[in-house]
Short mmCIF file of C-alpha atoms in Angstrom, two decimals:
data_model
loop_
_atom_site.label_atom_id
_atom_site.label_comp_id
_atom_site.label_asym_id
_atom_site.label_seq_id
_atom_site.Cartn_x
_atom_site.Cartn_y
_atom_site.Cartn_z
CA UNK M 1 6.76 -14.49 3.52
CA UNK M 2 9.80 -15.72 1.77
CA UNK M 3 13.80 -15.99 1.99
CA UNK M 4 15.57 -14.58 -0.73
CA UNK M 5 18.48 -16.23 -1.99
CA UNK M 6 19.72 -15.27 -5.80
CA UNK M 7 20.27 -18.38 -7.89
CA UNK M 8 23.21 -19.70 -9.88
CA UNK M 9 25.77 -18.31 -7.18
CA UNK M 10 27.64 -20.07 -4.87
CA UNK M 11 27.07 -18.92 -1.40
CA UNK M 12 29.24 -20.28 1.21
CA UNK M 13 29.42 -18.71 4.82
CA UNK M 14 31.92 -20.54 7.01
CA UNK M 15 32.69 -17.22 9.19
CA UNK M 16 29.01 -16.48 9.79
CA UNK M 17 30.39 -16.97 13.47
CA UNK M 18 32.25 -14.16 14.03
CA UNK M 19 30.76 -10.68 15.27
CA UNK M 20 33.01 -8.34 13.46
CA UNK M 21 33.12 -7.51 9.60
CA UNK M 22 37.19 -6.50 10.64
CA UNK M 23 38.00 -9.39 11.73
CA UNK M 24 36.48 -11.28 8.96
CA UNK M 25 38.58 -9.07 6.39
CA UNK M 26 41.70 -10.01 7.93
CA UNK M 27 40.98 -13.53 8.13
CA UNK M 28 40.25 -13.51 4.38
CA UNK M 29 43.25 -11.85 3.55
CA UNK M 30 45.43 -14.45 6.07
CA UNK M 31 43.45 -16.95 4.85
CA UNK M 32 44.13 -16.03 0.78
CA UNK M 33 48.12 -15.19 1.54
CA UNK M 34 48.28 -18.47 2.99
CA UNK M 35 46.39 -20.37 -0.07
CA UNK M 36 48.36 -18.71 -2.23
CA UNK M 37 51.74 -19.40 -0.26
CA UNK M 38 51.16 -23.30 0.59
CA UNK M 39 49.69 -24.08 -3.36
CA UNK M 40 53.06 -22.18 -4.21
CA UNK M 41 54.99 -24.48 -1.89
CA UNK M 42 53.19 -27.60 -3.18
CA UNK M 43 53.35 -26.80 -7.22
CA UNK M 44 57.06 -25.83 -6.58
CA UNK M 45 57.93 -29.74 -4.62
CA UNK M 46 56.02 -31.10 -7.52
CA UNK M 47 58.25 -29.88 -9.87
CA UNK M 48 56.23 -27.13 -11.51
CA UNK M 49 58.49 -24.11 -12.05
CA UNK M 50 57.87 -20.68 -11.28
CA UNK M 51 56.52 -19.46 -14.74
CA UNK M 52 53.54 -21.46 -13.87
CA UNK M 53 53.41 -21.46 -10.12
CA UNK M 54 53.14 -17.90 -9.57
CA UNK M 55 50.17 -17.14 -12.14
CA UNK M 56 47.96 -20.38 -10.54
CA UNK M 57 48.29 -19.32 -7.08
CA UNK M 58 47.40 -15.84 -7.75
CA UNK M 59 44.24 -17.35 -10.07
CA UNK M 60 43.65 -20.20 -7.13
CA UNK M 61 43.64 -17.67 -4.30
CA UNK M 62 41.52 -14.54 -6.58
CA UNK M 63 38.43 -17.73 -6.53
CA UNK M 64 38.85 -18.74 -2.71
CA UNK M 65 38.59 -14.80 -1.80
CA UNK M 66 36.07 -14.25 -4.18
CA UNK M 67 33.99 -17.37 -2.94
CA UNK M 68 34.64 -15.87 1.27
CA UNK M 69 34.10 -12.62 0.02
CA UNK M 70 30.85 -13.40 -1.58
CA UNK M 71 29.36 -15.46 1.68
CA UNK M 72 30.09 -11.96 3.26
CA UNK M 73 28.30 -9.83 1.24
CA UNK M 74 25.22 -11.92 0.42
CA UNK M 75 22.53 -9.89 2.56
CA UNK M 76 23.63 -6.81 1.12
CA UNK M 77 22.71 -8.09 -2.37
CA UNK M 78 19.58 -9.81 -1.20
CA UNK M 79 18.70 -6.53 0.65
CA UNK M 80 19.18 -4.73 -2.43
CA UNK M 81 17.34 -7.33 -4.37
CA UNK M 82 14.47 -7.06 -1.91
CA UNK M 83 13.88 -3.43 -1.91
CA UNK M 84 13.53 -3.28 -5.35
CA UNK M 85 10.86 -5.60 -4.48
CA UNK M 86 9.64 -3.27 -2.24
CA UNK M 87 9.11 -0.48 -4.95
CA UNK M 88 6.74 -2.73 -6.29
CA UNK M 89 4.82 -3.15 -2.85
CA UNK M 90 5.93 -6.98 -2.10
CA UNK M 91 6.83 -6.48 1.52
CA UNK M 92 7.05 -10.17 1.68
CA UNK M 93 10.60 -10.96 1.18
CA UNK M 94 13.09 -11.37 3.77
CA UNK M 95 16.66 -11.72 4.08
CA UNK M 96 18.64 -14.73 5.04
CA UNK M 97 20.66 -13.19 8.37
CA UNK M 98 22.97 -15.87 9.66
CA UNK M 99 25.82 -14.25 10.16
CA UNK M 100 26.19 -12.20 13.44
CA UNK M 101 28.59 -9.09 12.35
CA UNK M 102 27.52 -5.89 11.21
CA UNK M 103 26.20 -7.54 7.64
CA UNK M 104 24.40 -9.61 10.08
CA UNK M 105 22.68 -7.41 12.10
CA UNK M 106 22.09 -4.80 9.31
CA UNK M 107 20.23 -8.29 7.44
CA UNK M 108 18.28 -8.36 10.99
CA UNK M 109 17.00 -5.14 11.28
CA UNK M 110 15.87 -4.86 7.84
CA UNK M 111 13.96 -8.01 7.88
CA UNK M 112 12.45 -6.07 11.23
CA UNK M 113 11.46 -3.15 9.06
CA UNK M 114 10.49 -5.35 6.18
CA UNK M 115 7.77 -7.08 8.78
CA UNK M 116 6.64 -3.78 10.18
CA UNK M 117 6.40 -1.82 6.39
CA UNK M 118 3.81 -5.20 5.47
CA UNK M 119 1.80 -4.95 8.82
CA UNK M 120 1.63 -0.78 7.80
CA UNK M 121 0.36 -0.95 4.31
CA UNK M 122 -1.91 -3.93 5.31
CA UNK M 123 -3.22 -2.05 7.78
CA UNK M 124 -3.46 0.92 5.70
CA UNK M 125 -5.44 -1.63 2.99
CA UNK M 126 -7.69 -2.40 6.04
CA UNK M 127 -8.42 0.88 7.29
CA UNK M 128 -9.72 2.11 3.32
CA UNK M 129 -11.72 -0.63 3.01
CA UNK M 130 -13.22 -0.42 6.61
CA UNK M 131 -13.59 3.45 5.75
CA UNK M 132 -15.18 2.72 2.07
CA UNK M 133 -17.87 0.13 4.18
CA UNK M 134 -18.42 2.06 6.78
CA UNK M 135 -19.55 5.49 4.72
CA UNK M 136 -21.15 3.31 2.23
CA UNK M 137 -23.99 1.45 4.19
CA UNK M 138 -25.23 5.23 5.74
CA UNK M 139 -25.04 6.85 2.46
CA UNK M 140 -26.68 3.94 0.97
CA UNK M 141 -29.42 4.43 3.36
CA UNK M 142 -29.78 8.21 3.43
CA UNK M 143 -29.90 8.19 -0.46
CA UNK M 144 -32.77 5.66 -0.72
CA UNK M 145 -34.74 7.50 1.86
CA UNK M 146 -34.38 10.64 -0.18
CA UNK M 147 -35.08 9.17 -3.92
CA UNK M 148 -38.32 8.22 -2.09
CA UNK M 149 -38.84 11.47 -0.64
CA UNK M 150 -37.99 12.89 -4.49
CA UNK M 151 -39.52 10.50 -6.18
CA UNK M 152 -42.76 10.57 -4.00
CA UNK M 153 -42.98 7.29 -3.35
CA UNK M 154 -43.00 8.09 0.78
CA UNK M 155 -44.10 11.96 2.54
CA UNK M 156 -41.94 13.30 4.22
CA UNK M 157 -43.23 12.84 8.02
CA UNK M 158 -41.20 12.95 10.85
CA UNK M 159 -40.46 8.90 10.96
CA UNK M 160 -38.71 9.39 7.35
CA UNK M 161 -37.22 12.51 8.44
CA UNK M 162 -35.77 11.10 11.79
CA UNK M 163 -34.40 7.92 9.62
CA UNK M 164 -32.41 10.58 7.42
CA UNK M 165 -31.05 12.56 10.44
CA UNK M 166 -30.46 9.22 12.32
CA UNK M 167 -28.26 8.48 8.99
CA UNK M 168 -26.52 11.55 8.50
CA UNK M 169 -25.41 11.54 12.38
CA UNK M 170 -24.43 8.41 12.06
CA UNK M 171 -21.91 9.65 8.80
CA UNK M 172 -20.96 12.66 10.96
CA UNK M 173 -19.88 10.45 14.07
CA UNK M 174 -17.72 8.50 11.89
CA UNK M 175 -16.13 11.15 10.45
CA UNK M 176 -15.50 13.28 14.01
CA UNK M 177 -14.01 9.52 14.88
CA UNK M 178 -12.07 9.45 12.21
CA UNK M 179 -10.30 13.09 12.77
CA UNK M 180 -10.04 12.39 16.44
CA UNK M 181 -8.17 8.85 16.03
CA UNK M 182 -5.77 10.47 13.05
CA UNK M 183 -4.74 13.30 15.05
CA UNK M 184 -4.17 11.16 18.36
CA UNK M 185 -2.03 8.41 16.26
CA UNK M 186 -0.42 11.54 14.10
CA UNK M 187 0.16 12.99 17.81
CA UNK M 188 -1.05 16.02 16.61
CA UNK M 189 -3.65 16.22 19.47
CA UNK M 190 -1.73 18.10 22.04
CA UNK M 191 -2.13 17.20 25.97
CA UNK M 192 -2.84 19.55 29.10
CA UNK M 193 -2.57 17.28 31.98
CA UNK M 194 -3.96 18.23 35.49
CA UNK M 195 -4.79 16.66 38.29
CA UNK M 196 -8.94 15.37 37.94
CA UNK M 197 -10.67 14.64 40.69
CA UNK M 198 -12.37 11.53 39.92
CA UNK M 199 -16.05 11.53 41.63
CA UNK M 200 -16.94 14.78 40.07
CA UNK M 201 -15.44 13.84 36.67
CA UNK M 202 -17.26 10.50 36.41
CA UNK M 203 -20.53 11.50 37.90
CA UNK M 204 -20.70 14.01 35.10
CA UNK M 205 -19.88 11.35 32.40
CA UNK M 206 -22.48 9.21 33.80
CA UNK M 207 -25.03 12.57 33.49
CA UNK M 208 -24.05 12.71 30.28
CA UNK M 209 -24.07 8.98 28.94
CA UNK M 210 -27.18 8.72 31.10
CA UNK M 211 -29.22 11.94 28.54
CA UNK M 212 -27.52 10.04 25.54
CA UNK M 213 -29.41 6.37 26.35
CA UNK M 214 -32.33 8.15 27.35
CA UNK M 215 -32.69 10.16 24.07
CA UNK M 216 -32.63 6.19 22.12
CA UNK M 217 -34.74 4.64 24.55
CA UNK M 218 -31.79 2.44 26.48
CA UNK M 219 -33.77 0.87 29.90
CA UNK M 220 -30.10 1.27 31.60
CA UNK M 221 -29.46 1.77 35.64
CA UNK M 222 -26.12 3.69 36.27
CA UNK M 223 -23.60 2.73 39.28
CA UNK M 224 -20.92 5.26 39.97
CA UNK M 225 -18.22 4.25 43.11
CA UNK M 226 -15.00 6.07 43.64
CA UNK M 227 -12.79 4.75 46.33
CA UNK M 228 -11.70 7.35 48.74
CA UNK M 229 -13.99 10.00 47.79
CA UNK M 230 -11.55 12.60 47.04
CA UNK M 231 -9.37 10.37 44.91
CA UNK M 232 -7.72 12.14 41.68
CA UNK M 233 -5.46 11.21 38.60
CA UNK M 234 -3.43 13.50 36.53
CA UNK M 235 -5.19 13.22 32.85
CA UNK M 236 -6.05 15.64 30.22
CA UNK M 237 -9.50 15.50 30.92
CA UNK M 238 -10.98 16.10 27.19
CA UNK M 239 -8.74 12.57 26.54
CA UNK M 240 -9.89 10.97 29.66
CA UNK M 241 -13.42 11.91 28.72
CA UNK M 242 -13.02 10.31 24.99
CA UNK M 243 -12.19 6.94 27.07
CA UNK M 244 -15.14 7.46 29.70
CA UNK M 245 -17.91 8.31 27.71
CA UNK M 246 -16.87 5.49 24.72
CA UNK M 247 -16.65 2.73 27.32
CA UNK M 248 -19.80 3.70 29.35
CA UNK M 249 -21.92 4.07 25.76
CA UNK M 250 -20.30 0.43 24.70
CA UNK M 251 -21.43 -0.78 28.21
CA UNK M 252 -25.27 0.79 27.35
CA UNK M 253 -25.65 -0.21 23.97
CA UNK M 254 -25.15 -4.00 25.17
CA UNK M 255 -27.01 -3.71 28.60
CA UNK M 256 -29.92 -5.71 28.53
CA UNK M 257 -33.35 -3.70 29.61
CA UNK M 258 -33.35 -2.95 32.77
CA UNK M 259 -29.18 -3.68 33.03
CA UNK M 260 -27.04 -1.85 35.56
CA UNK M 261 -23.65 0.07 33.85
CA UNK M 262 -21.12 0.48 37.04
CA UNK M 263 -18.02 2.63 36.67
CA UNK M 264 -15.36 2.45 39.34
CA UNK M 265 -11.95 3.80 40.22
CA UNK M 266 -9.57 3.04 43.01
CA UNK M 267 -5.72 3.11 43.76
CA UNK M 268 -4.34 -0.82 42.59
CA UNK M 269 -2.72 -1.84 45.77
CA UNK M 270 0.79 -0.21 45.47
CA UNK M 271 -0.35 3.28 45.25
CA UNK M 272 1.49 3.48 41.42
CA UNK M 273 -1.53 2.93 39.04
CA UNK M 274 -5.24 4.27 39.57
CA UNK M 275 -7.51 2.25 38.42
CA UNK M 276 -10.49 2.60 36.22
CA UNK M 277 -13.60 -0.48 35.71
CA UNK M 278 -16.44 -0.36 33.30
CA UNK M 279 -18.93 -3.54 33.48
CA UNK M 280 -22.07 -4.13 32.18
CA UNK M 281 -24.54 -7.06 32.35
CA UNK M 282 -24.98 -7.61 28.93
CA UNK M 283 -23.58 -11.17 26.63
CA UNK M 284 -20.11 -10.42 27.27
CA UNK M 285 -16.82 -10.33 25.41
CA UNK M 286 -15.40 -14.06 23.76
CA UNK M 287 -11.89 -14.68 25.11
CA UNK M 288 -10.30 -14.54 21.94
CA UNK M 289 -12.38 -11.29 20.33
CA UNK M 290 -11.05 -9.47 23.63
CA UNK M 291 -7.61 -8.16 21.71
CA UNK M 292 -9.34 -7.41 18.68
CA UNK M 293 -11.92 -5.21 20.02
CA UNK M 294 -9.53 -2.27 20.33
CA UNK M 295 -8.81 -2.85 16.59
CA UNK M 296 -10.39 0.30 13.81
CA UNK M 297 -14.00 -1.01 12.56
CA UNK M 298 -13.94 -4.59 14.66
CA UNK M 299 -17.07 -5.22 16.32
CA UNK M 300 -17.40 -8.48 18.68
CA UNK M 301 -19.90 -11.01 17.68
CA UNK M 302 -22.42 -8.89 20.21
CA UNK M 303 -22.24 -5.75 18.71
CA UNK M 304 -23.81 -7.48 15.67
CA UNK M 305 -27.21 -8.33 17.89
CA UNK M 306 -27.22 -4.71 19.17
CA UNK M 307 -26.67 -2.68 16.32
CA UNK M 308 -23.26 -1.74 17.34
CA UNK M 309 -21.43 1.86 16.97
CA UNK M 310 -19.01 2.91 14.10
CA UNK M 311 -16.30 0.58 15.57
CA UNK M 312 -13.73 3.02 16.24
CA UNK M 313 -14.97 3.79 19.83
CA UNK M 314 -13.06 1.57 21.08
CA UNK M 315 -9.85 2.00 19.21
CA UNK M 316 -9.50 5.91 20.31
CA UNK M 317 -9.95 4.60 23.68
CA UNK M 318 -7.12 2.72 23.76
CA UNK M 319 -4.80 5.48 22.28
CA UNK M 320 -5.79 8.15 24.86
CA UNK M 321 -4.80 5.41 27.75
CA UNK M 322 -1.45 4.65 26.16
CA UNK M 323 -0.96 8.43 25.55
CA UNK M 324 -0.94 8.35 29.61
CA UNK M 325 1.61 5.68 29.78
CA UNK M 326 -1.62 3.40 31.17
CA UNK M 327 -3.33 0.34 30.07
CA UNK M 328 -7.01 -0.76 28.77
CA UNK M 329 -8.06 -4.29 28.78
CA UNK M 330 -10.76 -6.49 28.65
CA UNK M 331 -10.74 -8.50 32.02
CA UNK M 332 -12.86 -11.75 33.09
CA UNK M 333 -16.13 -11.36 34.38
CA UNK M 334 -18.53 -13.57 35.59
CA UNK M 335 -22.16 -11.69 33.68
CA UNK M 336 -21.39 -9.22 30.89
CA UNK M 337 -18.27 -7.22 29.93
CA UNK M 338 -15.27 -5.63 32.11
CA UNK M 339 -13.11 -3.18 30.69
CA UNK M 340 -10.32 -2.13 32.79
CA UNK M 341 -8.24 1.47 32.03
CA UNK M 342 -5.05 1.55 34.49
CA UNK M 343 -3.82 4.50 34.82
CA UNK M 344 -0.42 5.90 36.25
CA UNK M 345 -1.32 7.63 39.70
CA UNK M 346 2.10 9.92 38.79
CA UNK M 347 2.24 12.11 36.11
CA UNK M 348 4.22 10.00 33.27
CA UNK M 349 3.47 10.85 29.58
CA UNK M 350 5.47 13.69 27.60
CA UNK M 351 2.65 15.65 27.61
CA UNK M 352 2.21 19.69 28.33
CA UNK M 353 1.24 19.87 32.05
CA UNK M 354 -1.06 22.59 32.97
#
């Protein structure tokens, strides 16, 4: 990231102090009249006459203003320089805001907008080559187990034939990820909140995760508690289910054999948030991976040792919980991982209510 600042030019900014662009065009029009008036007053007491004293002052006070004048108008030549930078896709360069008018704060925000227009294309670099990795290594895969099949250099019995439908799931789950996270961040995934009612809801998640780990062989014990019994939460409940089922199949994947998954929820202590926990007993989350977990395609050093999922899990949970005006976070825990959804107990997010 660098400041901009256009060389050859002298760029002087003595009224960067005040706040007003108005005030600082009538100061530089005092401030010229009076130039011109007092150099008029001293050439005339030192004997120059009038054919010359008139012509320097005007000259004399046409630099000072100019000089003022171009202190003023700095960042608007440095913005202009830096979006033309921009064209080019250098996000990089920032302006130098020091003055606190309207110039000033205009300098302030773009600098803001610079920032956030580098953060979204690298992101957008990111996401491609995530996307381009991520389809590659299953295509890769499902095309050498088919040249052999073609080629006759394996039969095709069910073990092949299971490693090419394990590979084109795989590709299909990343895509169906991939739609589901555009369309929540696009908010083109409309919301029909109602009130859930929590033990039912979860118990059938649990069902659910519970026939997924069994169908890949996951030794896994399930632990459902909801706290009182007829608790509730107003969710959409397809969204709510995205953030469920992805947390409960993170906390399987990493169990150990034989590990216990427990899901909880309870009203937090004010009655204002109702909160969800999802902990398993498996190597745990690193203090500083626990923010980048929720990013697209980042997998914590444990996923690596487990095989891990497409990486995206993770990421769609978080937008469903924000969509509710809640919270997801990765908390401490004393064995394994706890992942923590707060959600509001009121209905808060602009949503369609059925």
């Amino acid at each position: 990231m660098s400041s901009l600042q256009l060389p050859g030019k002298i760029d002087v900014r003595p009224l960067d102090r005040i706040r007003s662009i108005k005030v600082k065009l009538g100061l530089l029009v005092a401030v010229s009249v009076a130039f011109a008036v007092l150099l008029t007053w001293a050439l005339y007491r030192n004997g120059v006459g009038p054919r010359y004293t008139l012509p320097l002052a005007v000259i004399a006070s046409l630099i000072l203003t100019q000089i003022l004048a171009r202190g003023m108008t700095s960042p608007l030549r440095e913005m202009t320089a830096a979006s033309r930078l921009m064209t080019t896709g250098d996000y990089s360069t920032r302006v130098r805001a020091t003055s606190h008018d309207e110039v000033g704060q205009l300098a302030t925000a773009f600098n803001r907008m610079a920032a956030d227009l580098a953060e979204a294309d690298q992101q957008r670099r990111d996401l491609v080559a995530n996307v381009s990795h991520e389809l590659r290594t299953p295509v890769a895969a499902l095309r050498a187990t088919l040249e052999n099949l073609v080629d006759g250099v394996s039969e095709p019995d069910p073990a092949t034939l299971r490693q090419a439908l394990a590979q084109t799931e795989r590709l299909g789950d990343l895509v169906t990820e991939l739609l589901d996270l555009s369309r929540v961040e696009a908010g083109a995934a409309p919301m029909h909140v109602h009130d859930v009612p929590l033990a039912v809801f979860l118990d059938n998640a649990v069902d659910e995760a519970r026939m997924v780990s069994s169908g890949v062989k996951r030794d896994v014990g399930w632990e459902v508690s909801v706290e009182p019994a007829e608790l509730t939460v107003p969710v959409d409940q397809a969204r709510l289910h995205q953030v469920v089922f992805n947390l409960l199949d993170n906390a399987a994947r990493h169990s150990p054999p034989g590990g216990i998954v427990r899901i909880s929820a309870r009203p937090d202590a004010g009655g204002e948030w109702v909160v969800l926990e999802v902990s398993d007993e498996g190597p745990g989350i690193a203090p500083d991976e626990r923010q980048r977990v929720f990013e697209r395609f980042h997998r914590a050093g444990r996923a690596s040792a487990t095989g891990g999922g497409t990486g995206l899990g993770l990421a769609i949970a978080r937008w469903a919980v924000r969509l509710h005006g809640g919270t997801i976070h990765v908390a401490d825990s004393d064995v394994g991982a706890r992942m923590v959804v707060r959600l509001p107990a009121k209905q808060v997010a602009k949503t369609q209510r059925t």
